Amino acid sequence: MNVPDQAGEGGCGRSRGDGPALADLPLLERDREQAVLSAVIGELRSGRSAVVTVTGEPGAGQGELLQWAARHATERGLRVLTARATPAERDLRYGVVGQLLSGHEEFAGHLPHLLLNQGGPGRFPGLARLLTVARDRPVLLVVEDIHQLDPDSLRWLEALIRRLPRAPLAVLTSSIRTADIGLDWCGGSPLTGSATTVELALPGLTHAGTADAVRAACGTLGDRSFITAVADATGGNPAVVRDTLHRFARAGHPPDTDHVEHARAIAAQVTGEHAAAALDGVRDPVVLDVLRALAVCDDLLDFPLVLALAGPGAMPETRLRAALLDSGLVAVRDGRFRVRGPVARARIVEEMPTAERADLYARAAELAHRAAADDQGVGDLLLPARPAGAPWAVDTLCRAAAAALRGGRRDRAAAYLSRALAEPLSEETRIRVLLRLARVELVIAPVAAGRRMGGIIREPGEVAAAFRARAGDLCLLGGDTDTAWRALAEFLVDGHPDGGRGAPSDPGSAEAATARHEELTALLRVAQPLRRESAGIAFPPASDLSRASRNPAVNGVRAWEDAARGADREEARGQARAALAPDPSGRPPLTVPRLLACRALLLTEDGEEAETHLCALLAEAHRERCSVTVARVLALRAELHLRHGRPDSAARDLAAADRELPPDSRHPLSYPYWTALGILTDLANGRPDRARAAAGRPVPPAADESVSGARLLFARGLLAQADDDPHRARSLFRACGRWLLQYGWTNPALLPWRSQAAEAAHALGDAAQALRLAREELELAERWGTPGAIGAAQLCLAALGGEGRLQRLRSAVDSLGRAPSRAAYTRAIMTLASAESGGPGRATAVAAPATGRVDTGNAGPHEGAVPRPRVPAPPQALADAPTPAWRTLSPGERSAAALAARGFANREIAAALSVTTRTVELRLSGVYRKLRIRGRDDLRILVQGTEDD
């Protein structure tokens, strides 16, 4: 915005249309104020007196505006007397009066009296002479910073104002006090109606004004983001804007988005320098103490409590309030005194000695606690304070951490809990706080969290015994399987009920000690196959879990181990249900064993039961504000959705898990898990490009050196199969199988790598290997006994061809009809229908051409995925039929028409094509319209007639 010249009133020398010059920035957007002052000066020439006060925050341009008015008045032929009050002259009698009268011959006789009689009484020296001179020639008195006036000069000006109607004289003053508090320096000087009184409050620069300032300083228009950043960082303060842009322009950078942070840094530095300069002007120790108390408390405490915190001072409160405003560091907002901005607060506090600062924060925190202030506000005071040494401090910091977590401020929550550890704590409270801190750090600093939990696991003593299993549970949830395995193995190496580190935590309770030992052993068995190989450290393998134990943690881990081995489905199902039941002893349940129990229920094809427990676990995790647990539960539920043919729901759960535990916040050892889950979810939703991008991202080497890497190998194998690369697919599936066999995980319902490798081998012409792998998988699936695993293995074996193919397909249809995934059942029916009608013999292509999806079928991301057979295309005779209308059908309409002609219901067609039922209805309606037929019967006749031809 360009400030126009004042027509006929002098203006400020700026040309129209070219924008303001750099020197004119202090007067930017001051057109209204300049017009008012021009009018006052014009009235003064006509003999009308006036009192004008210009207010605003420090740097708002009061001084520049008064100087402009003085020049303007001089140009109009007025006598101008100027002065500026300073802190150095506050103890000098008539210091400002002396500045006003010096340099003018008319008042030369009064200066010796002002200078030599500092201690004696005075009767407003020079005042009568000034009134006499003004009658001959109008006078404008310009006084800057009247908030710094010495008392005698203040009384002199008040006396002058009372006499204003007697002479053509105007008083123009400036102050840094804000309009919220008003000016009272002349409050005892009533004016008659013959004098004009004006108060001008200077606002900050608008966004448009800041844009003009950027253009003037940098010589070019600034980007919108750059202008917004400068306006926000400077608060629109003209002086800060000017100094910031001047330094920025000297660096030679363009005002664009790439240099926003640089401009913000300069603005913070300039603001700090202005605050430091203002702080140097505060000489009264009482005012300084109150300033420090205000800076520490901000708006947490009312002003009387701030005064109590600052300590007793020999200064009336009214004078103290005025002195605070006069400092330029304090403003009144909403009726409360506040330090101007965080940079000024930081400068005030930084000037204090370290010990005094810590003590002031501690006293402020105690006072705020007694005043029942907000927990996070008290916590912020405790962060830089010395230890309070009282129980309330720890309780407040823990509540503040919980409130910060509710607001999504994990970094702040971690800071509160870290500060709580600096207080004197009992051993039990210290470990509880450590666990809470580790739970938060699992999201923001997973490696540090692992070290904390490893320390808790290794810590000797009775008190720590009750928390070791919880620490190991959190460590595994966070993905730091290496730390969990090392710490648990070190502690359990001697095999005593309590790890050989002392007596049970509950004296005389051998049962409690045994339960703790069983939990630690169960967690060690979970960590053992997940850890990366390490040749430098050798520990004996974890001992077997007792079959007679009723410990839920033991039951959950045993259920998973039995399910992974494919040993006894009913036994695994019973153990999983026992693990998910409440502990009869009342011990708080661990999360990892319950997640493993839910995973075992997925393998036993009790998906609805598993989903119910997962929803309960999710609600519990949300109540505890444990983001890692929330993310893990959501991830397992995404696997369940994939296994049940709901890829859209899986994608939603995975996106929610990413929000709770962002990819950049995950422990490096957990990368295979999340990467594989993302690949299979993207494949199931028809997004192979995203799957390729995920598979191509590097994984830490240590993360590949565990059985967790087998899941990623399997997912990459499916991706290679989707990309029609059987050589790479077979290699990846076989590598996956080697890892699983190393730990005895043979259940095909877990990761059906054999059927996938058989598919690839068959495509490469290795019929013997393909047949061997397919038969081996069918044998293992029949031993496990779930219909889904058996049906998938039968379908794979039938795809290899040979005698009995139709019978195997019929068996697959029968088995998959009893499986939870209707999509797998529909695929089997389609394949059988194609075989019975003489269609293509090989129906195991990775993706249907109409959607480009890979259906993960009956297996989740880490339990395996069966590629979706290609949707049977319309018979070639029909595709080549002379009917022109058939060629107008889209590929999706042709696929839907072919399946509808074979008698499939809309729901089954939707599952086969991975679309909604509504989409199928719309496609079939288009088919009927384009072919000019009435419905399915006509479509069936048309297709059968073409096949007969």
PDB file of C-alpha atoms in Angstrom, residues 196-414:
ATOM      1  CA  THR A 196      -8.538  20.626  20.764  1.00  0.00           C
ATOM      2  CA  THR A 197      -7.607  17.318  22.434  1.00  0.00           C
ATOM      3  CA  VAL A 198      -6.623  14.337  20.302  1.00  0.00           C
ATOM      4  CA  GLU A 199      -5.268  10.904  21.176  1.00  0.00           C
ATOM      5  CA  LEU A 200      -3.796   8.847  18.336  1.00  0.00           C
ATOM      6  CA  ALA A 201      -3.173   5.135  18.951  1.00  0.00           C
ATOM      7  CA  LEU A 202      -0.768   3.737  16.391  1.00  0.00           C
ATOM      8  CA  PRO A 203      -1.604   0.179  15.232  1.00  0.00           C
ATOM      9  CA  GLY A 204       0.861  -2.301  13.773  1.00  0.00           C
ATOM     10  CA  LEU A 205       1.363  -2.804  10.075  1.00  0.00           C
ATOM     11  CA  THR A 206      -1.284  -4.704   8.184  1.00  0.00           C
ATOM     12  CA  HIS A 207      -0.468  -7.540   5.806  1.00  0.00           C
ATOM     13  CA  ALA A 208      -0.602  -5.087   2.905  1.00  0.00           C
ATOM     14  CA  GLY A 209       1.707  -2.697   4.722  1.00  0.00           C
ATOM     15  CA  THR A 210       4.162  -5.491   5.379  1.00  0.00           C
ATOM     16  CA  ALA A 211       4.057  -6.376   1.697  1.00  0.00           C
ATOM     17  CA  ASP A 212       4.940  -2.780   0.820  1.00  0.00           C
ATOM     18  CA  ALA A 213       7.772  -2.846   3.331  1.00  0.00           C
ATOM     19  CA  VAL A 214       9.148  -6.032   1.765  1.00  0.00           C
ATOM     20  CA  ARG A 215       8.997  -4.450  -1.664  1.00  0.00           C
ATOM     21  CA  ALA A 216      10.761  -1.302  -0.456  1.00  0.00           C
ATOM     22  CA  ALA A 217      13.533  -3.214   1.325  1.00  0.00           C
ATOM     23  CA  CYS A 218      14.113  -5.992  -1.215  1.00  0.00           C
ATOM     24  CA  GLY A 219      13.269  -4.146  -4.416  1.00  0.00           C
ATOM     25  CA  THR A 220      10.795  -6.804  -5.514  1.00  0.00           C
ATOM     26  CA  LEU A 221       7.429  -8.223  -4.555  1.00  0.00           C
ATOM     27  CA  GLY A 222       7.577 -10.896  -1.878  1.00  0.00           C
ATOM     28  CA  ASP A 223       5.887 -14.299  -1.929  1.00  0.00           C
ATOM     29  CA  ARG A 224       2.673 -14.542   0.039  1.00  0.00           C
ATOM     30  CA  SER A 225       4.211 -17.065   2.442  1.00  0.00           C
ATOM     31  CA  PHE A 226       7.228 -14.820   3.010  1.00  0.00           C
ATOM     32  CA  ILE A 227       5.084 -11.774   3.757  1.00  0.00           C
ATOM     33  CA  THR A 228       2.897 -13.776   6.130  1.00  0.00           C
ATOM     34  CA  ALA A 229       5.963 -15.099   7.932  1.00  0.00           C
ATOM     35  CA  VAL A 230       7.436 -11.619   8.361  1.00  0.00           C
ATOM     36  CA  ALA A 231       4.109 -10.249   9.611  1.00  0.00           C
ATOM     37  CA  ASP A 232       3.722 -13.073  12.130  1.00  0.00           C
ATOM     38  CA  ALA A 233       7.333 -13.009  13.341  1.00  0.00           C
ATOM     39  CA  THR A 234       7.427  -9.240  13.836  1.00  0.00           C
ATOM     40  CA  GLY A 235       3.862  -8.756  15.007  1.00  0.00           C
ATOM     41  CA  GLY A 236       3.581  -5.956  12.462  1.00  0.00           C
ATOM     42  CA  ASN A 237       5.842  -3.718  14.583  1.00  0.00           C
ATOM     43  CA  PRO A 238       7.221  -1.125  12.138  1.00  0.00           C
ATOM     44  CA  ALA A 239      10.635  -0.833  13.798  1.00  0.00           C
ATOM     45  CA  VAL A 240      11.109  -4.585  13.948  1.00  0.00           C
ATOM     46  CA  VAL A 241       9.888  -4.948  10.361  1.00  0.00           C
ATOM     47  CA  ARG A 242      12.323  -2.260   9.243  1.00  0.00           C
ATOM     48  CA  ASP A 243      15.366  -3.731  11.005  1.00  0.00           C
ATOM     49  CA  THR A 244      14.479  -7.284   9.978  1.00  0.00           C
ATOM     50  CA  LEU A 245      14.072  -6.434   6.304  1.00  0.00           C
ATOM     51  CA  HIS A 246      17.175  -4.260   6.328  1.00  0.00           C
ATOM     52  CA  ARG A 247      19.317  -7.179   7.541  1.00  0.00           C
ATOM     53  CA  PHE A 248      17.566  -9.611   5.239  1.00  0.00           C
ATOM     54  CA  ALA A 249      18.135  -7.348   2.225  1.00  0.00           C
ATOM     55  CA  ARG A 250      21.817  -6.948   3.111  1.00  0.00           C
ATOM     56  CA  ALA A 251      22.209 -10.728   2.854  1.00  0.00           C
ATOM     57  CA  GLY A 252      21.010 -10.536  -0.754  1.00  0.00           C
ATOM     58  CA  HIS A 253      18.309 -13.198  -0.467  1.00  0.00           C
ATOM     59  CA  PRO A 254      15.065 -12.980  -2.443  1.00  0.00           C
ATOM     60  CA  PRO A 255      11.829 -12.711  -0.419  1.00  0.00           C
ATOM     61  CA  ASP A 256      10.498 -16.135  -1.369  1.00  0.00           C
ATOM     62  CA  THR A 257       9.311 -19.316   0.308  1.00  0.00           C
ATOM     63  CA  ASP A 258      12.799 -20.824   0.501  1.00  0.00           C
ATOM     64  CA  HIS A 259      13.969 -18.020   2.809  1.00  0.00           C
ATOM     65  CA  VAL A 260      11.025 -17.894   5.199  1.00  0.00           C
ATOM     66  CA  GLU A 261      12.920 -19.539   8.056  1.00  0.00           C
ATOM     67  CA  HIS A 262      15.871 -17.205   7.551  1.00  0.00           C
ATOM     68  CA  ALA A 263      13.565 -14.191   7.849  1.00  0.00           C
ATOM     69  CA  ARG A 264      11.972 -15.638  10.988  1.00  0.00           C
ATOM     70  CA  ALA A 265      15.386 -16.128  12.573  1.00  0.00           C
ATOM     71  CA  ILE A 266      16.373 -12.535  11.818  1.00  0.00           C
ATOM     72  CA  ALA A 267      13.070 -11.272  13.226  1.00  0.00           C
ATOM     73  CA  ALA A 268      13.605 -13.188  16.457  1.00  0.00           C
ATOM     74  CA  GLN A 269      17.104 -11.762  16.765  1.00  0.00           C
ATOM     75  CA  VAL A 270      15.911  -8.196  16.158  1.00  0.00           C
ATOM     76  CA  THR A 271      13.040  -8.565  18.604  1.00  0.00           C
ATOM     77  CA  GLY A 272      15.457  -9.844  21.219  1.00  0.00           C
ATOM     78  CA  GLU A 273      17.788  -6.895  20.698  1.00  0.00           C
ATOM     79  CA  HIS A 274      14.920  -4.426  21.084  1.00  0.00           C
ATOM     80  CA  ALA A 275      13.847  -6.173  24.280  1.00  0.00           C
ATOM     81  CA  ALA A 276      17.397  -6.142  25.639  1.00  0.00           C
ATOM     82  CA  ALA A 277      17.715  -2.429  24.949  1.00  0.00           C
ATOM     83  CA  ALA A 278      14.447  -1.761  26.757  1.00  0.00           C
ATOM     84  CA  LEU A 279      15.575  -3.922  29.654  1.00  0.00           C
ATOM     85  CA  ASP A 280      18.774  -1.915  30.003  1.00  0.00           C
ATOM     86  CA  GLY A 281      16.629   1.158  30.583  1.00  0.00           C
ATOM     87  CA  VAL A 282      14.963  -0.348  33.668  1.00  0.00           C
ATOM     88  CA  ARG A 283      16.929   1.002  36.630  1.00  0.00           C
ATOM     89  CA  ASP A 284      14.561   0.463  39.546  1.00  0.00           C
ATOM     90  CA  PRO A 285      15.243  -2.953  41.178  1.00  0.00           C
ATOM     91  CA  VAL A 286      11.610  -3.262  42.271  1.00  0.00           C
ATOM     92  CA  VAL A 287      10.374  -2.844  38.712  1.00  0.00           C
ATOM     93  CA  LEU A 288      13.017  -5.294  37.505  1.00  0.00           C
ATOM     94  CA  ASP A 289      11.906  -7.937  40.018  1.00  0.00           C
ATOM     95  CA  VAL A 290       8.280  -7.570  38.944  1.00  0.00           C
ATOM     96  CA  LEU A 291       9.300  -7.762  35.285  1.00  0.00           C
ATOM     97  CA  ARG A 292      11.111 -11.023  35.962  1.00  0.00           C
ATOM     98  CA  ALA A 293       8.124 -12.432  37.842  1.00  0.00           C
ATOM     99  CA  LEU A 294       5.817 -11.454  34.978  1.00  0.00           C
ATOM    100  CA  ALA A 295       8.171 -13.051  32.450  1.00  0.00           C
ATOM    101  CA  VAL A 296       8.241 -16.291  34.415  1.00  0.00           C
ATOM    102  CA  CYS A 297       4.517 -16.517  35.103  1.00  0.00           C
ATOM    103  CA  ASP A 298       3.253 -14.996  31.848  1.00  0.00           C
ATOM    104  CA  ASP A 299      -0.540 -14.956  32.257  1.00  0.00           C
ATOM    105  CA  LEU A 300      -0.753 -17.905  34.657  1.00  0.00           C
ATOM    106  CA  LEU A 301      -1.031 -15.777  37.813  1.00  0.00           C
ATOM    107  CA  ASP A 302      -3.023 -12.645  38.574  1.00  0.00           C
ATOM    108  CA  PHE A 303      -1.104  -9.443  39.131  1.00  0.00           C
ATOM    109  CA  PRO A 304      -1.396  -9.469  42.965  1.00  0.00           C
ATOM    110  CA  LEU A 305       0.172 -12.958  43.000  1.00  0.00           C
ATOM    111  CA  VAL A 306       2.907 -11.762  40.652  1.00  0.00           C
ATOM    112  CA  LEU A 307       3.676  -8.973  43.122  1.00  0.00           C
ATOM    113  CA  ALA A 308       3.773 -11.505  45.947  1.00  0.00           C
ATOM    114  CA  LEU A 309       6.199 -13.625  43.930  1.00  0.00           C
ATOM    115  CA  ALA A 310       8.438 -10.628  43.204  1.00  0.00           C
ATOM    116  CA  GLY A 311       8.684  -9.813  46.907  1.00  0.00           C
ATOM    117  CA  PRO A 312       8.085  -6.642  48.906  1.00  0.00           C
ATOM    118  CA  GLY A 313       8.968  -3.356  47.244  1.00  0.00           C
ATOM    119  CA  ALA A 314       8.875   0.282  48.377  1.00  0.00           C
ATOM    120  CA  MET A 315       6.724   1.496  45.488  1.00  0.00           C
ATOM    121  CA  PRO A 316       2.982   2.186  45.290  1.00  0.00           C
ATOM    122  CA  GLU A 317       1.166  -0.177  42.967  1.00  0.00           C
ATOM    123  CA  THR A 318      -0.110   2.650  40.779  1.00  0.00           C
ATOM    124  CA  ARG A 319       3.392   3.911  40.207  1.00  0.00           C
ATOM    125  CA  LEU A 320       4.630   0.363  39.677  1.00  0.00           C
ATOM    126  CA  ARG A 321       2.030  -0.261  36.981  1.00  0.00           C
ATOM    127  CA  ALA A 322       3.029   2.954  35.242  1.00  0.00           C
ATOM    128  CA  ALA A 323       6.710   2.027  35.458  1.00  0.00           C
ATOM    129  CA  LEU A 324       6.052  -1.391  33.938  1.00  0.00           C
ATOM    130  CA  LEU A 325       4.241   0.197  31.012  1.00  0.00           C
ATOM    131  CA  ASP A 326       6.958   2.814  30.682  1.00  0.00           C
ATOM    132  CA  SER A 327       9.561   0.067  30.291  1.00  0.00           C
ATOM    133  CA  GLY A 328       8.108  -0.855  26.911  1.00  0.00           C
ATOM    134  CA  LEU A 329       8.340  -4.551  27.798  1.00  0.00           C
ATOM    135  CA  VAL A 330       4.824  -4.906  29.205  1.00  0.00           C
ATOM    136  CA  ALA A 331       1.436  -4.459  27.589  1.00  0.00           C
ATOM    137  CA  VAL A 332      -2.112  -4.668  28.893  1.00  0.00           C
ATOM    138  CA  ARG A 333      -4.234  -7.252  27.137  1.00  0.00           C
ATOM    139  CA  ASP A 334      -7.714  -8.162  28.296  1.00  0.00           C
ATOM    140  CA  GLY A 335      -7.084  -6.162  31.441  1.00  0.00           C
ATOM    141  CA  ARG A 336      -3.970  -8.170  32.409  1.00  0.00           C
ATOM    142  CA  PHE A 337      -0.339  -7.160  32.447  1.00  0.00           C
ATOM    143  CA  ARG A 338       1.731  -9.333  30.121  1.00  0.00           C
ATOM    144  CA  VAL A 339       5.257  -9.269  28.774  1.00  0.00           C
ATOM    145  CA  ARG A 340       5.325  -8.475  25.066  1.00  0.00           C
ATOM    146  CA  GLY A 341       5.861 -11.819  23.347  1.00  0.00           C
ATOM    147  CA  PRO A 342       7.963 -14.941  23.986  1.00  0.00           C
ATOM    148  CA  VAL A 343      11.223 -13.386  22.757  1.00  0.00           C
ATOM    149  CA  ALA A 344      10.987 -10.557  25.283  1.00  0.00           C
ATOM    150  CA  ARG A 345      10.131 -13.044  28.041  1.00  0.00           C
ATOM    151  CA  ALA A 346      13.150 -15.147  27.146  1.00  0.00           C
ATOM    152  CA  ARG A 347      15.471 -12.102  27.187  1.00  0.00           C
ATOM    153  CA  ILE A 348      14.245 -10.986  30.593  1.00  0.00           C
ATOM    154  CA  VAL A 349      14.710 -14.443  32.083  1.00  0.00           C
ATOM    155  CA  GLU A 350      18.095 -15.023  30.428  1.00  0.00           C
ATOM    156  CA  GLU A 351      19.510 -11.921  32.111  1.00  0.00           C
ATOM    157  CA  MET A 352      19.054 -13.546  35.510  1.00  0.00           C
ATOM    158  CA  PRO A 353      21.814 -15.604  37.187  1.00  0.00           C
ATOM    159  CA  THR A 354      21.200 -19.333  36.819  1.00  0.00           C
ATOM    160  CA  ALA A 355      20.595 -20.057  40.492  1.00  0.00           C
ATOM    161  CA  GLU A 356      18.222 -17.115  40.910  1.00  0.00           C
ATOM    162  CA  ARG A 357      16.324 -18.129  37.793  1.00  0.00           C
ATOM    163  CA  ALA A 358      15.853 -21.727  38.980  1.00  0.00           C
ATOM    164  CA  ASP A 359      14.737 -20.493  42.401  1.00  0.00           C
ATOM    165  CA  LEU A 360      12.253 -18.012  40.913  1.00  0.00           C
ATOM    166  CA  TYR A 361      10.710 -20.711  38.729  1.00  0.00           C
ATOM    167  CA  ALA A 362      10.427 -23.050  41.736  1.00  0.00           C
ATOM    168  CA  ARG A 363       8.699 -20.405  43.858  1.00  0.00           C
ATOM    169  CA  ALA A 364       6.417 -19.504  40.972  1.00  0.00           C
ATOM    170  CA  ALA A 365       5.453 -23.146  40.477  1.00  0.00           C
ATOM    171  CA  GLU A 366       4.613 -23.580  44.158  1.00  0.00           C
ATOM    172  CA  LEU A 367       2.555 -20.393  44.169  1.00  0.00           C
ATOM    173  CA  ALA A 368       0.725 -21.467  40.990  1.00  0.00           C
ATOM    174  CA  HIS A 369       0.061 -24.884  42.519  1.00  0.00           C
ATOM    175  CA  ARG A 370      -1.447 -23.287  45.619  1.00  0.00           C
ATOM    176  CA  ALA A 371      -3.560 -21.077  43.368  1.00  0.00           C
ATOM    177  CA  ALA A 372      -4.923 -24.208  41.616  1.00  0.00           C
ATOM    178  CA  ALA A 373      -3.494 -23.157  38.260  1.00  0.00           C
ATOM    179  CA  ASP A 374      -3.603 -25.357  35.159  1.00  0.00           C
ATOM    180  CA  ASP A 375      -1.447 -28.486  35.449  1.00  0.00           C
ATOM    181  CA  GLN A 376       0.424 -27.832  32.216  1.00  0.00           C
ATOM    182  CA  GLY A 377       1.053 -24.240  33.265  1.00  0.00           C
ATOM    183  CA  VAL A 378       2.529 -25.393  36.566  1.00  0.00           C
ATOM    184  CA  GLY A 379       4.477 -28.065  34.708  1.00  0.00           C
ATOM    185  CA  ASP A 380       5.967 -25.425  32.408  1.00  0.00           C
ATOM    186  CA  LEU A 381       7.158 -23.553  35.489  1.00  0.00           C
ATOM    187  CA  LEU A 382       8.678 -26.701  36.950  1.00  0.00           C
ATOM    188  CA  LEU A 383      10.675 -27.562  33.813  1.00  0.00           C
ATOM    189  CA  PRO A 384      13.472 -25.003  34.430  1.00  0.00           C
ATOM    190  CA  ALA A 385      13.030 -24.924  38.214  1.00  0.00           C
ATOM    191  CA  ARG A 386      15.187 -26.504  40.844  1.00  0.00           C
ATOM    192  CA  PRO A 387      13.721 -29.706  42.378  1.00  0.00           C
ATOM    193  CA  ALA A 388      10.761 -28.823  44.537  1.00  0.00           C
ATOM    194  CA  GLY A 389      11.248 -31.827  46.800  1.00  0.00           C
ATOM    195  CA  ALA A 390       7.513 -32.215  47.388  1.00  0.00           C
ATOM    196  CA  PRO A 391       5.089 -34.920  46.247  1.00  0.00           C
ATOM    197  CA  TRP A 392       2.792 -32.386  44.574  1.00  0.00           C
ATOM    198  CA  ALA A 393       5.469 -31.615  41.985  1.00  0.00           C
ATOM    199  CA  VAL A 394       5.631 -35.182  40.657  1.00  0.00           C
ATOM    200  CA  ASP A 395       1.855 -35.563  40.669  1.00  0.00           C
ATOM    201  CA  THR A 396       1.440 -32.285  38.793  1.00  0.00           C
ATOM    202  CA  LEU A 397       4.065 -33.188  36.207  1.00  0.00           C
ATOM    203  CA  CYS A 398       2.416 -36.560  35.572  1.00  0.00           C
ATOM    204  CA  ARG A 399      -1.003 -34.943  35.174  1.00  0.00           C
ATOM    205  CA  ALA A 400       0.525 -32.342  32.879  1.00  0.00           C
ATOM    206  CA  ALA A 401       2.032 -35.135  30.777  1.00  0.00           C
ATOM    207  CA  ALA A 402      -1.359 -36.836  30.491  1.00  0.00           C
ATOM    208  CA  ALA A 403      -2.973 -33.559  29.430  1.00  0.00           C
ATOM    209  CA  ALA A 404      -0.220 -32.972  26.864  1.00  0.00           C
ATOM    210  CA  LEU A 405      -0.811 -36.435  25.413  1.00  0.00           C
ATOM    211  CA  ARG A 406      -4.529 -35.729  25.117  1.00  0.00           C
ATOM    212  CA  GLY A 407      -3.586 -32.677  23.097  1.00  0.00           C
ATOM    213  CA  GLY A 408      -1.167 -34.632  20.897  1.00  0.00           C
ATOM    214  CA  ARG A 409       1.941 -32.903  22.339  1.00  0.00           C
ATOM    215  CA  ARG A 410       4.173 -35.919  22.864  1.00  0.00           C
ATOM    216  CA  ASP A 411       7.413 -33.925  23.059  1.00  0.00           C
ATOM    217  CA  ARG A 412       5.969 -31.826  25.865  1.00  0.00           C
ATOM    218  CA  ALA A 413       4.702 -34.899  27.698  1.00  0.00           C
ATOM    219  CA  ALA A 414       8.174 -36.442  27.523  1.00  0.00           C
TER     220      ALA A 414
END
